[in-house]
mmCIF file with all atom_site columns, C-alpha atoms in Angstrom:
data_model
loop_
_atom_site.group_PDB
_atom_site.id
_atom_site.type_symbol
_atom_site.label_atom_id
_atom_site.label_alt_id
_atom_site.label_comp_id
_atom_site.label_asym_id
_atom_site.label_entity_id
_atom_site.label_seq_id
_atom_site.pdbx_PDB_ins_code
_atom_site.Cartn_x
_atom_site.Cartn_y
_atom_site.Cartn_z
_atom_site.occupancy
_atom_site.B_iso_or_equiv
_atom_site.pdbx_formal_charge
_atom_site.auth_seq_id
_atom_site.auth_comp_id
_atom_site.auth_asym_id
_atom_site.auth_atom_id
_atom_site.pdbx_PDB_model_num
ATOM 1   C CA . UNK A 1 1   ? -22.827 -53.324 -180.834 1.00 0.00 ? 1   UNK A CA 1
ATOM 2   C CA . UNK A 1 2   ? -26.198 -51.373 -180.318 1.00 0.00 ? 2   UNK A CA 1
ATOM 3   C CA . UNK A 1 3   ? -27.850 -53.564 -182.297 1.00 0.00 ? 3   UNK A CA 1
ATOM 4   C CA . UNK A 1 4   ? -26.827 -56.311 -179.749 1.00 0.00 ? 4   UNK A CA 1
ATOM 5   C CA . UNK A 1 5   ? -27.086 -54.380 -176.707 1.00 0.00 ? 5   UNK A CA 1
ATOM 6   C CA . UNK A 1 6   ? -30.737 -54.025 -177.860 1.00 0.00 ? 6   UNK A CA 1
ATOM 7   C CA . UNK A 1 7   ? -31.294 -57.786 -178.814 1.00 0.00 ? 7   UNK A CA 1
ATOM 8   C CA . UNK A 1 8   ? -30.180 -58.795 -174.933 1.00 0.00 ? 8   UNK A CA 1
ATOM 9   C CA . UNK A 1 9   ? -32.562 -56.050 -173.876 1.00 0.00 ? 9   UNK A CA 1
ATOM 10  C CA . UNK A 1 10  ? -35.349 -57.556 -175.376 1.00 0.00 ? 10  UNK A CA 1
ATOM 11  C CA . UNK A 1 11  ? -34.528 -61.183 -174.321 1.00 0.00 ? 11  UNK A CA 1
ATOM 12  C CA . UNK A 1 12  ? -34.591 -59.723 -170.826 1.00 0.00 ? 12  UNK A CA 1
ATOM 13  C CA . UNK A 1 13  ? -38.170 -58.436 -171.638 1.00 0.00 ? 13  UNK A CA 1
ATOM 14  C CA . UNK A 1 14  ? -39.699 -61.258 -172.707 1.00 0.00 ? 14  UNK A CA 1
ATOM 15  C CA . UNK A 1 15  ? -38.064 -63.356 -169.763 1.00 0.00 ? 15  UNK A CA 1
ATOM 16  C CA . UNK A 1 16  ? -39.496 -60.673 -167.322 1.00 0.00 ? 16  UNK A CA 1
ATOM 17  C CA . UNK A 1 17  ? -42.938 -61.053 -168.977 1.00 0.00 ? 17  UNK A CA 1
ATOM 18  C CA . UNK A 1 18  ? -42.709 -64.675 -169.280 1.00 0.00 ? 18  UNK A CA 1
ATOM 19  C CA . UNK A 1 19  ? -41.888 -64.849 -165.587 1.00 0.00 ? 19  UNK A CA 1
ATOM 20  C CA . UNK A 1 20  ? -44.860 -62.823 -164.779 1.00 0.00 ? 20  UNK A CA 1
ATOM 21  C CA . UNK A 1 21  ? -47.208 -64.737 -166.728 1.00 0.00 ? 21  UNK A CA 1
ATOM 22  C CA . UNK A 1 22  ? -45.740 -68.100 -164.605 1.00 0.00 ? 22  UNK A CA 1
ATOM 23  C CA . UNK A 1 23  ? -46.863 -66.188 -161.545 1.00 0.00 ? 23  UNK A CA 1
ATOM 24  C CA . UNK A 1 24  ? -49.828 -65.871 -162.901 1.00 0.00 ? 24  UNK A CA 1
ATOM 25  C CA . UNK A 1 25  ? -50.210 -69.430 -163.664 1.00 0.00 ? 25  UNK A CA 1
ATOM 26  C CA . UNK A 1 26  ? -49.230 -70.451 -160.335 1.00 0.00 ? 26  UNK A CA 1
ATOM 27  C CA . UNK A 1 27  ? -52.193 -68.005 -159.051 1.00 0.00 ? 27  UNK A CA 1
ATOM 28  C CA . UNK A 1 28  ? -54.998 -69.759 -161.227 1.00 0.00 ? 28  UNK A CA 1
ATOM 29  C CA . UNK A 1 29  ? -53.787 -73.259 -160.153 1.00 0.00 ? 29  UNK A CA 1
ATOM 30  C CA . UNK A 1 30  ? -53.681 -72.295 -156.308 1.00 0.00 ? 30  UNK A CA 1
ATOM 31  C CA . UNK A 1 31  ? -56.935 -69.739 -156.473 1.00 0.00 ? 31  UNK A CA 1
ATOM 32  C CA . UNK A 1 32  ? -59.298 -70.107 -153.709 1.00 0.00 ? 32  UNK A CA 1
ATOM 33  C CA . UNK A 1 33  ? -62.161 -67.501 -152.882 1.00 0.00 ? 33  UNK A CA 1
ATOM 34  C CA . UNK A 1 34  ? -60.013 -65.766 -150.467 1.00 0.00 ? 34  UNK A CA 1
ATOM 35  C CA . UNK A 1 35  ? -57.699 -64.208 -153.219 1.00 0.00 ? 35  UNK A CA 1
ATOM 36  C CA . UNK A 1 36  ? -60.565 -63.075 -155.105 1.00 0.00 ? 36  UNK A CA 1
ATOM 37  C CA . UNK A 1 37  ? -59.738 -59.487 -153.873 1.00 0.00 ? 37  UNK A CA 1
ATOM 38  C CA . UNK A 1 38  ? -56.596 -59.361 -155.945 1.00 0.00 ? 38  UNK A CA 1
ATOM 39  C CA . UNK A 1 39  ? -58.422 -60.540 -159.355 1.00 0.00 ? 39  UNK A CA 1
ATOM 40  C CA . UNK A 1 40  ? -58.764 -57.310 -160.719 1.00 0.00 ? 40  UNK A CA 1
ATOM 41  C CA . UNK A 1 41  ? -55.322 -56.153 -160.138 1.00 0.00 ? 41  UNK A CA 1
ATOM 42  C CA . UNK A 1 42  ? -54.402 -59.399 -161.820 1.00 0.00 ? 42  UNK A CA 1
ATOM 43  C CA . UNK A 1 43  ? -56.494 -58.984 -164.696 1.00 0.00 ? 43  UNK A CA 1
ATOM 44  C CA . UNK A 1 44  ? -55.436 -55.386 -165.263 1.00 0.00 ? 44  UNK A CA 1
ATOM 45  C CA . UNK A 1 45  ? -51.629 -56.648 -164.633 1.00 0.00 ? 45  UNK A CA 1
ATOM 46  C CA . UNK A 1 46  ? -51.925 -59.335 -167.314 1.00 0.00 ? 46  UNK A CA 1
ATOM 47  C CA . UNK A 1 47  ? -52.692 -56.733 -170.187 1.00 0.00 ? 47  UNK A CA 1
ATOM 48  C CA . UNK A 1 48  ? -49.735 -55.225 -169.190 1.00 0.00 ? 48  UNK A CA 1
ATOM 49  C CA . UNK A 1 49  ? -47.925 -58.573 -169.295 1.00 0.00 ? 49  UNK A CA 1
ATOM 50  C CA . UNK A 1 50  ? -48.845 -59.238 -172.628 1.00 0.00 ? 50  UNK A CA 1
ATOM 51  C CA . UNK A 1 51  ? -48.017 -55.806 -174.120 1.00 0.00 ? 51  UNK A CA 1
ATOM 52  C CA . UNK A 1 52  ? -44.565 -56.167 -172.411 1.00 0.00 ? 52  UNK A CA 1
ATOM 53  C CA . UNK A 1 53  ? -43.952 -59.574 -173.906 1.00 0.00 ? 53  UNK A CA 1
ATOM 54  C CA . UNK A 1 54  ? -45.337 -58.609 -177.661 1.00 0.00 ? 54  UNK A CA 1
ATOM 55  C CA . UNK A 1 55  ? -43.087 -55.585 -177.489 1.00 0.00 ? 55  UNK A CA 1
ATOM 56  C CA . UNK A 1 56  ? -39.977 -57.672 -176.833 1.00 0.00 ? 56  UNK A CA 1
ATOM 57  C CA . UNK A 1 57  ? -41.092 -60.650 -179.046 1.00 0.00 ? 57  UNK A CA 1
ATOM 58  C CA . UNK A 1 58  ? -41.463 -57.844 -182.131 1.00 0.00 ? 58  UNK A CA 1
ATOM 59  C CA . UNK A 1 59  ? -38.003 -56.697 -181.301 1.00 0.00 ? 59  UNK A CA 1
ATOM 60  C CA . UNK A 1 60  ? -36.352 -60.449 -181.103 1.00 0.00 ? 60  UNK A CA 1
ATOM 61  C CA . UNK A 1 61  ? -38.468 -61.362 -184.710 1.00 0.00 ? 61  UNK A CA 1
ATOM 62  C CA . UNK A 1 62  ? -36.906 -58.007 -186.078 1.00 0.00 ? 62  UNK A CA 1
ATOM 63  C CA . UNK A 1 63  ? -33.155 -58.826 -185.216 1.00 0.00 ? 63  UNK A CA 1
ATOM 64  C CA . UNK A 1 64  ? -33.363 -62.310 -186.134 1.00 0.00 ? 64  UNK A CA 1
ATOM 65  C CA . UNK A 1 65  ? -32.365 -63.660 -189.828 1.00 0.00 ? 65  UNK A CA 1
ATOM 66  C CA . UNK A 1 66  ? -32.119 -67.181 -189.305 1.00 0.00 ? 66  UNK A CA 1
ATOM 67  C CA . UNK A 1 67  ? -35.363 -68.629 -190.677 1.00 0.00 ? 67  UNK A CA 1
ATOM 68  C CA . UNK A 1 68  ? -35.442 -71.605 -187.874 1.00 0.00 ? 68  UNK A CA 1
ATOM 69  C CA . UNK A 1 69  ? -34.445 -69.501 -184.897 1.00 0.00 ? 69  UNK A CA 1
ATOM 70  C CA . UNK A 1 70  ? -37.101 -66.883 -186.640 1.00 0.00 ? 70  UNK A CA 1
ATOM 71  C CA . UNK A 1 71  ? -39.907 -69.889 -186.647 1.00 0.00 ? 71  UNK A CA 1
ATOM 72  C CA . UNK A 1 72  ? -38.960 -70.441 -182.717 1.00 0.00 ? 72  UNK A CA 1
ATOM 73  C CA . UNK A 1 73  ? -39.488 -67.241 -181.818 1.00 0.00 ? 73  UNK A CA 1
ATOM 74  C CA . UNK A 1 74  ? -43.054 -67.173 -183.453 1.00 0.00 ? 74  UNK A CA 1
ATOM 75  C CA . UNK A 1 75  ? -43.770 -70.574 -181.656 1.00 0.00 ? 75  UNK A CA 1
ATOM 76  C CA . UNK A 1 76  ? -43.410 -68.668 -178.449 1.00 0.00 ? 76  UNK A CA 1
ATOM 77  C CA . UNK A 1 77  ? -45.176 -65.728 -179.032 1.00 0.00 ? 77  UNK A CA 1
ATOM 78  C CA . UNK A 1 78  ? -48.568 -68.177 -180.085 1.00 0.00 ? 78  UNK A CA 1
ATOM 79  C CA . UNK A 1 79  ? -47.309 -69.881 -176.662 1.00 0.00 ? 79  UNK A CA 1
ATOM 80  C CA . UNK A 1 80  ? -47.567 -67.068 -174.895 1.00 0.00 ? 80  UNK A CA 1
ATOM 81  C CA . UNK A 1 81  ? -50.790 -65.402 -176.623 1.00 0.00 ? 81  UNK A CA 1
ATOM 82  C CA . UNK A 1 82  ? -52.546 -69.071 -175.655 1.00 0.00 ? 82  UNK A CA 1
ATOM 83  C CA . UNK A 1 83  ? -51.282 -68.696 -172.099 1.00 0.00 ? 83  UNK A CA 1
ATOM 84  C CA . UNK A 1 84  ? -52.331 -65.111 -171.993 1.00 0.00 ? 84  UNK A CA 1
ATOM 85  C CA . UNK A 1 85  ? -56.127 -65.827 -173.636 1.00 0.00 ? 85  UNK A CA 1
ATOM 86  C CA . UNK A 1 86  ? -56.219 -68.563 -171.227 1.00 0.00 ? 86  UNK A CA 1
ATOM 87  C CA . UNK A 1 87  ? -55.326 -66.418 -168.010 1.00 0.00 ? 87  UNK A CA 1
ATOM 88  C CA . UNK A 1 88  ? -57.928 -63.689 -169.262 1.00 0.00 ? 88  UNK A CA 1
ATOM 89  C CA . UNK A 1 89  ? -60.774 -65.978 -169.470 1.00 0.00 ? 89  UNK A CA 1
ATOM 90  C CA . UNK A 1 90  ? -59.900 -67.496 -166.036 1.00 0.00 ? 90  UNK A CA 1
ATOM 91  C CA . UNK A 1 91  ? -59.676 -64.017 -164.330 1.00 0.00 ? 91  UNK A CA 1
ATOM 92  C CA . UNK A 1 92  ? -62.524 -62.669 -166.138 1.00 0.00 ? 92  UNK A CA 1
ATOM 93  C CA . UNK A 1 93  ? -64.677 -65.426 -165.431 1.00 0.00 ? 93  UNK A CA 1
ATOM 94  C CA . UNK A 1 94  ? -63.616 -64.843 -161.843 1.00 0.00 ? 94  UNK A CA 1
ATOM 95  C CA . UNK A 1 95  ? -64.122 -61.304 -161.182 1.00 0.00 ? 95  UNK A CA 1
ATOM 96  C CA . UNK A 1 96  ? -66.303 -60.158 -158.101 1.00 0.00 ? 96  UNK A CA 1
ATOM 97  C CA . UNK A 1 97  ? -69.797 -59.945 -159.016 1.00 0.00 ? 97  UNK A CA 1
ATOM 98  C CA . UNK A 1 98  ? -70.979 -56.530 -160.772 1.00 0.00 ? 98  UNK A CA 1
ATOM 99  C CA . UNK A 1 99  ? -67.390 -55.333 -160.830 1.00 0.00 ? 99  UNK A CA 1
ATOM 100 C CA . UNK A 1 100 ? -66.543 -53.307 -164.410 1.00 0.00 ? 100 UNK A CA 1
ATOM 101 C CA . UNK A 1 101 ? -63.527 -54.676 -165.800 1.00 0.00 ? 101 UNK A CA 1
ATOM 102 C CA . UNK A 1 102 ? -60.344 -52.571 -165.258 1.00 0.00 ? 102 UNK A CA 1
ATOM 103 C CA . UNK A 1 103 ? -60.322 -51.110 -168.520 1.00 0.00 ? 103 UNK A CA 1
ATOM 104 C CA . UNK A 1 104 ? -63.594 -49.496 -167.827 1.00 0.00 ? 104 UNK A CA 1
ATOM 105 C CA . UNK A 1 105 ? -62.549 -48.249 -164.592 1.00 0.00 ? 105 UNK A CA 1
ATOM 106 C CA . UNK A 1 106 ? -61.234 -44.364 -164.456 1.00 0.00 ? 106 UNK A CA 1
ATOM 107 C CA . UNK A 1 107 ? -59.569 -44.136 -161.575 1.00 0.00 ? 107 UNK A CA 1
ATOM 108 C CA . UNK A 1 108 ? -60.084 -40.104 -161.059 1.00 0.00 ? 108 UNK A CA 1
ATOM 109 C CA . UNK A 1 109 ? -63.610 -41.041 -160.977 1.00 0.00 ? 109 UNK A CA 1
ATOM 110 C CA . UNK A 1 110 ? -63.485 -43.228 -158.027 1.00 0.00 ? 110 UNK A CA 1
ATOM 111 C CA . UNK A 1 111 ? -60.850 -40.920 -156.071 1.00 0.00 ? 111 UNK A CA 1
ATOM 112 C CA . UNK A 1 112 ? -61.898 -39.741 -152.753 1.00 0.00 ? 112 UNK A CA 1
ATOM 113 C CA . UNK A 1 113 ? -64.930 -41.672 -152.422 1.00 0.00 ? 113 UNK A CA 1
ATOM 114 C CA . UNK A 1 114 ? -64.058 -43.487 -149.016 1.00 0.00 ? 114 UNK A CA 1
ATOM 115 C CA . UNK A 1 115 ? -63.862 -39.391 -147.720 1.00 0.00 ? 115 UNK A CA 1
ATOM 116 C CA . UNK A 1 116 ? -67.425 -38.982 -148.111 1.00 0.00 ? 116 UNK A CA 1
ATOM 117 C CA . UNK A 1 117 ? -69.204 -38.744 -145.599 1.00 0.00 ? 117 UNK A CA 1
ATOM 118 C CA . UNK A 1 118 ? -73.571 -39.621 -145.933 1.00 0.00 ? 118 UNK A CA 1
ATOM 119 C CA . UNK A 1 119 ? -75.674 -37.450 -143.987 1.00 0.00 ? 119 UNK A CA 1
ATOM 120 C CA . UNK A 1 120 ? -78.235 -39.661 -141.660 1.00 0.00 ? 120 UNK A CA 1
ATOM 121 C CA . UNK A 1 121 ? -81.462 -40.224 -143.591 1.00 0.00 ? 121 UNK A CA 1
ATOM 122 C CA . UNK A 1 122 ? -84.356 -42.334 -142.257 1.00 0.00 ? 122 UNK A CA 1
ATOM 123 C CA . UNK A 1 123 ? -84.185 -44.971 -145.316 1.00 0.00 ? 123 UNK A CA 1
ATOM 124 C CA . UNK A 1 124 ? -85.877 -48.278 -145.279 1.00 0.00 ? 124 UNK A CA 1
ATOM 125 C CA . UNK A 1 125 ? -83.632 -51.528 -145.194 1.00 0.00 ? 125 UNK A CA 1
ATOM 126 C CA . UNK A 1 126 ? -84.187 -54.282 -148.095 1.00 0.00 ? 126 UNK A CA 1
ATOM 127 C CA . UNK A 1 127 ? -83.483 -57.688 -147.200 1.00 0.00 ? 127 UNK A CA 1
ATOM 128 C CA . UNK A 1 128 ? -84.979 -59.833 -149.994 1.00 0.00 ? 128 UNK A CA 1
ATOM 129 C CA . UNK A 1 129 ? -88.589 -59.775 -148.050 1.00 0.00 ? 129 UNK A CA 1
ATOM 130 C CA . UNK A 1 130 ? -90.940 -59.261 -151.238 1.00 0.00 ? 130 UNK A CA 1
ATOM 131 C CA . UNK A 1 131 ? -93.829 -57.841 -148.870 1.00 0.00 ? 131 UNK A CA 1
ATOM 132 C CA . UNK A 1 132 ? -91.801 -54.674 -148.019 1.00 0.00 ? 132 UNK A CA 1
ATOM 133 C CA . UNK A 1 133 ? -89.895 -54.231 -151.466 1.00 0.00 ? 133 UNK A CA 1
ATOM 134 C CA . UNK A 1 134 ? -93.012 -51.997 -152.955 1.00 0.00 ? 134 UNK A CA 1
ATOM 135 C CA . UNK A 1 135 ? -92.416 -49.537 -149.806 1.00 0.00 ? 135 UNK A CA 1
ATOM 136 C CA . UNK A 1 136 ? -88.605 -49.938 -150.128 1.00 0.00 ? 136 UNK A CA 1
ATOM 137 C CA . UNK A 1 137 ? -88.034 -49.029 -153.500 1.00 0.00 ? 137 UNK A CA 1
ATOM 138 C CA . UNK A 1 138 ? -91.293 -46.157 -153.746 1.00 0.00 ? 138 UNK A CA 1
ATOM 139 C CA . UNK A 1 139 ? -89.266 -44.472 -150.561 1.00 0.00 ? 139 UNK A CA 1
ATOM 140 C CA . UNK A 1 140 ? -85.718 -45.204 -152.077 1.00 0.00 ? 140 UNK A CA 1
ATOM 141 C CA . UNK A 1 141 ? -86.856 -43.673 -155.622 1.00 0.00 ? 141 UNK A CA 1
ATOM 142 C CA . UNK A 1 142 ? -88.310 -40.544 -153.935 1.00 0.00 ? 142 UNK A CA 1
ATOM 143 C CA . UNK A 1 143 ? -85.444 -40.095 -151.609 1.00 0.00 ? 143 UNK A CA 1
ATOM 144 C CA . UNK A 1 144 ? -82.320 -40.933 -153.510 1.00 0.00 ? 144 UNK A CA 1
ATOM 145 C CA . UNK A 1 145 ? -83.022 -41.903 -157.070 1.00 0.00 ? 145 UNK A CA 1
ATOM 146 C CA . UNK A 1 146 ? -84.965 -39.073 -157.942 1.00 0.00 ? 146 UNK A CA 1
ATOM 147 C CA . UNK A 1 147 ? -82.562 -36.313 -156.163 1.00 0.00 ? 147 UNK A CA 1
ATOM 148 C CA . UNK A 1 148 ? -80.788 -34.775 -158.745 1.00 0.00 ? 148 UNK A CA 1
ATOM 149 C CA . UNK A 1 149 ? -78.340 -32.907 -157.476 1.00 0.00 ? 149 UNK A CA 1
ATOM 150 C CA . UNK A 1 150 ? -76.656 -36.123 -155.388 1.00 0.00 ? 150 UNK A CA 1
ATOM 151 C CA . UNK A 1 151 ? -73.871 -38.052 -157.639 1.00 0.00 ? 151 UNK A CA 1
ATOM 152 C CA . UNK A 1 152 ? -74.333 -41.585 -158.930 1.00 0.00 ? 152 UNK A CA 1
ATOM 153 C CA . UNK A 1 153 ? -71.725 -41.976 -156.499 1.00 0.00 ? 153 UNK A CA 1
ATOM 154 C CA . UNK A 1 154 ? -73.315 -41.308 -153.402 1.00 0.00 ? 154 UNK A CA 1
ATOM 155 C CA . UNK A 1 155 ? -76.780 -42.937 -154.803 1.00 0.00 ? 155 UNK A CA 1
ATOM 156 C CA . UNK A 1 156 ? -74.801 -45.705 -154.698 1.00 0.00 ? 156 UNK A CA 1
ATOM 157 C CA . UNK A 1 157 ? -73.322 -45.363 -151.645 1.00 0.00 ? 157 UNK A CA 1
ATOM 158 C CA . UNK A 1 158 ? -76.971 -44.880 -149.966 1.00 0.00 ? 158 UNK A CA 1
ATOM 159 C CA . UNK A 1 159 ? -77.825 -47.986 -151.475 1.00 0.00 ? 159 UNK A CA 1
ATOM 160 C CA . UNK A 1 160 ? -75.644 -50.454 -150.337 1.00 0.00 ? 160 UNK A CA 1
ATOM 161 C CA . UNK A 1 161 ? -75.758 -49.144 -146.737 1.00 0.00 ? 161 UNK A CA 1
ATOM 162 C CA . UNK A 1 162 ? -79.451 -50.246 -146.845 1.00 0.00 ? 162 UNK A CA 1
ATOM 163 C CA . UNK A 1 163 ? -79.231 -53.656 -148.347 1.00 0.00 ? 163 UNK A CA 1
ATOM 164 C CA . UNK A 1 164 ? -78.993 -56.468 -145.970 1.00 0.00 ? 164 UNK A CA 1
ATOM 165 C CA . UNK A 1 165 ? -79.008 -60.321 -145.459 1.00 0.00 ? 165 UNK A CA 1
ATOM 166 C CA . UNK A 1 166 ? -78.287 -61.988 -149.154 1.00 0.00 ? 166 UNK A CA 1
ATOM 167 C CA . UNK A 1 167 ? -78.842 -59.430 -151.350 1.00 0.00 ? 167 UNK A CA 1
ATOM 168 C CA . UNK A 1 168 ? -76.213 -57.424 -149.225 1.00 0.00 ? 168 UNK A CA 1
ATOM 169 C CA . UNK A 1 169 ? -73.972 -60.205 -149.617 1.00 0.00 ? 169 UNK A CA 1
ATOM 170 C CA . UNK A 1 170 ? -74.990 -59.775 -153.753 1.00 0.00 ? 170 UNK A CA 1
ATOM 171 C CA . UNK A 1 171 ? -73.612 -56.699 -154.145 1.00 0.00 ? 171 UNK A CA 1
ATOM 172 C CA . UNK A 1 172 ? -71.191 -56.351 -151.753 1.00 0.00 ? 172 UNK A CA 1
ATOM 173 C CA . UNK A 1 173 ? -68.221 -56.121 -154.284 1.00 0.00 ? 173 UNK A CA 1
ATOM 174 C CA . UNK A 1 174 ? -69.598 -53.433 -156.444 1.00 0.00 ? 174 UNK A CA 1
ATOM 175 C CA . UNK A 1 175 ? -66.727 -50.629 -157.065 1.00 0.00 ? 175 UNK A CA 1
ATOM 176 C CA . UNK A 1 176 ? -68.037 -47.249 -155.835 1.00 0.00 ? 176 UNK A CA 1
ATOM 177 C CA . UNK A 1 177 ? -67.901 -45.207 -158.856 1.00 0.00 ? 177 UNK A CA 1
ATOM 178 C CA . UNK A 1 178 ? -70.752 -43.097 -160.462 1.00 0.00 ? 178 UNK A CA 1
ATOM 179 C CA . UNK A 1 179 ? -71.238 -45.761 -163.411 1.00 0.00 ? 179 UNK A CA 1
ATOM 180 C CA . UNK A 1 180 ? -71.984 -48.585 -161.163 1.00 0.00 ? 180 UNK A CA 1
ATOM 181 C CA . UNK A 1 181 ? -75.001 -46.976 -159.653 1.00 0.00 ? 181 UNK A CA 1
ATOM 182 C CA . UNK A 1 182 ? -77.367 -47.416 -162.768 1.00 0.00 ? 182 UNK A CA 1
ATOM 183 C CA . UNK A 1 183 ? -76.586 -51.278 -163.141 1.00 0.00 ? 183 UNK A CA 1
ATOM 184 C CA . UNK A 1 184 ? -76.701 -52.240 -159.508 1.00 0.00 ? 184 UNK A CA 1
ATOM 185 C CA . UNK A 1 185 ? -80.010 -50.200 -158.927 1.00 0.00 ? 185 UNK A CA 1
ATOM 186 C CA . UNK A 1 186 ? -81.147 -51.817 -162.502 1.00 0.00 ? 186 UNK A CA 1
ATOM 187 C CA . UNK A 1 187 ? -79.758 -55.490 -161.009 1.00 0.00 ? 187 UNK A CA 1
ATOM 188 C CA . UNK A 1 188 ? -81.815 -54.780 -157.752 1.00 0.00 ? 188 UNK A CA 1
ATOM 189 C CA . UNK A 1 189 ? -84.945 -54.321 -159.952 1.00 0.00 ? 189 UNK A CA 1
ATOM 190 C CA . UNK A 1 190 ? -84.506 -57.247 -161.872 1.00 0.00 ? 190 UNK A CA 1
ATOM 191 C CA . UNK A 1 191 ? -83.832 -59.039 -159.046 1.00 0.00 ? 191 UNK A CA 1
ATOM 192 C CA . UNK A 1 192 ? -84.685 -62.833 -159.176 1.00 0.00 ? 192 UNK A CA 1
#
């Protein structure tokens, strides 16, 4: 009886994930820039999608003993994996530009960022004018760059509120956290 109680359990798994992964079908056929805000909670849902699934698949493989329902069951989870790989490479493909995928995001490191509050300094603006970008990034180096005792966090922070026009527009989905200071100030230097 347990053993069947856990069998149903697992069917009910796999249906949940296989539900889930639908919903994420339906999300890549009907994606438009306007839901590429929820990308990344997407992406980070689907691993969690496919760990749900492969759990409840292992289970199902386990309990079975018939050698055709036993080939079914691995039809579905390669199914599934090639819907899942699929859905990964869409998403990923899609993220925001200079976002870190979720795995490489620690959320305490991005907690309470929005309560910080930057003190007024008199920085120059970039706009993607090449005349003043000597004079931007000389006073931006000496002011923020170079202050050690101010987080990556707020470096960053200091540098988006100065970029404007396009290469505002560039960067304007970087995640606030330490880490993404480095490769945003290194993309801004190797600008095209």
């Amino acid at each position: 009886m347990a053993t069947e109680t856990k069998k149903t359990q697992a069917k009910f798994a796999s249906l949940r994930a296989r539900a889930q992964m639908r919903a994420t079908e339906e999300f890549m056929v009907g994606f438009t820039e306007v839901k590429s805000n929820q990308v990344v909670e997407r992406l980070a849902n689907l691993e969690s999608i496919w760990k749900a699934f492969e759990a409840a698949q292992s289970k199902l493989e386990s309990f079975e003993e018939n050698e055709d329902q036993l080939t079914d069951l691995f039809s579905q989870r390669n199914e599934f994996y090639n819907k899942y790989c699929e859905a990964k490479g869409f998403l990923t493909s899609n993220l925001p530009c200079a976002l870190p995928a979720p795995d490489e995001i620690e959320p305490r490191k991005i907690k309470h960022v929005a309560n910080v509050r930057l003190s007024k300094l008199d920085l120059p603006t970039f706009d993607r004018n090449t005349i003043h970008w000597i004079s931007f990034k000389d006073r931006f180096v000496s002011i923020i760059d170079k202050a050690e005792d101010m987080p990556d966090v707020v470096k960053l922070q200091y540098l988006l509120s100065v970029l404007k026009g396009e290469v505002a527009k560039r960067f304007q989905h970087v995640q606030l956290t330490a880490e993404s200071y480095s490769t945003t100030w290194k993309a801004l230097l190797d600008r095209p």
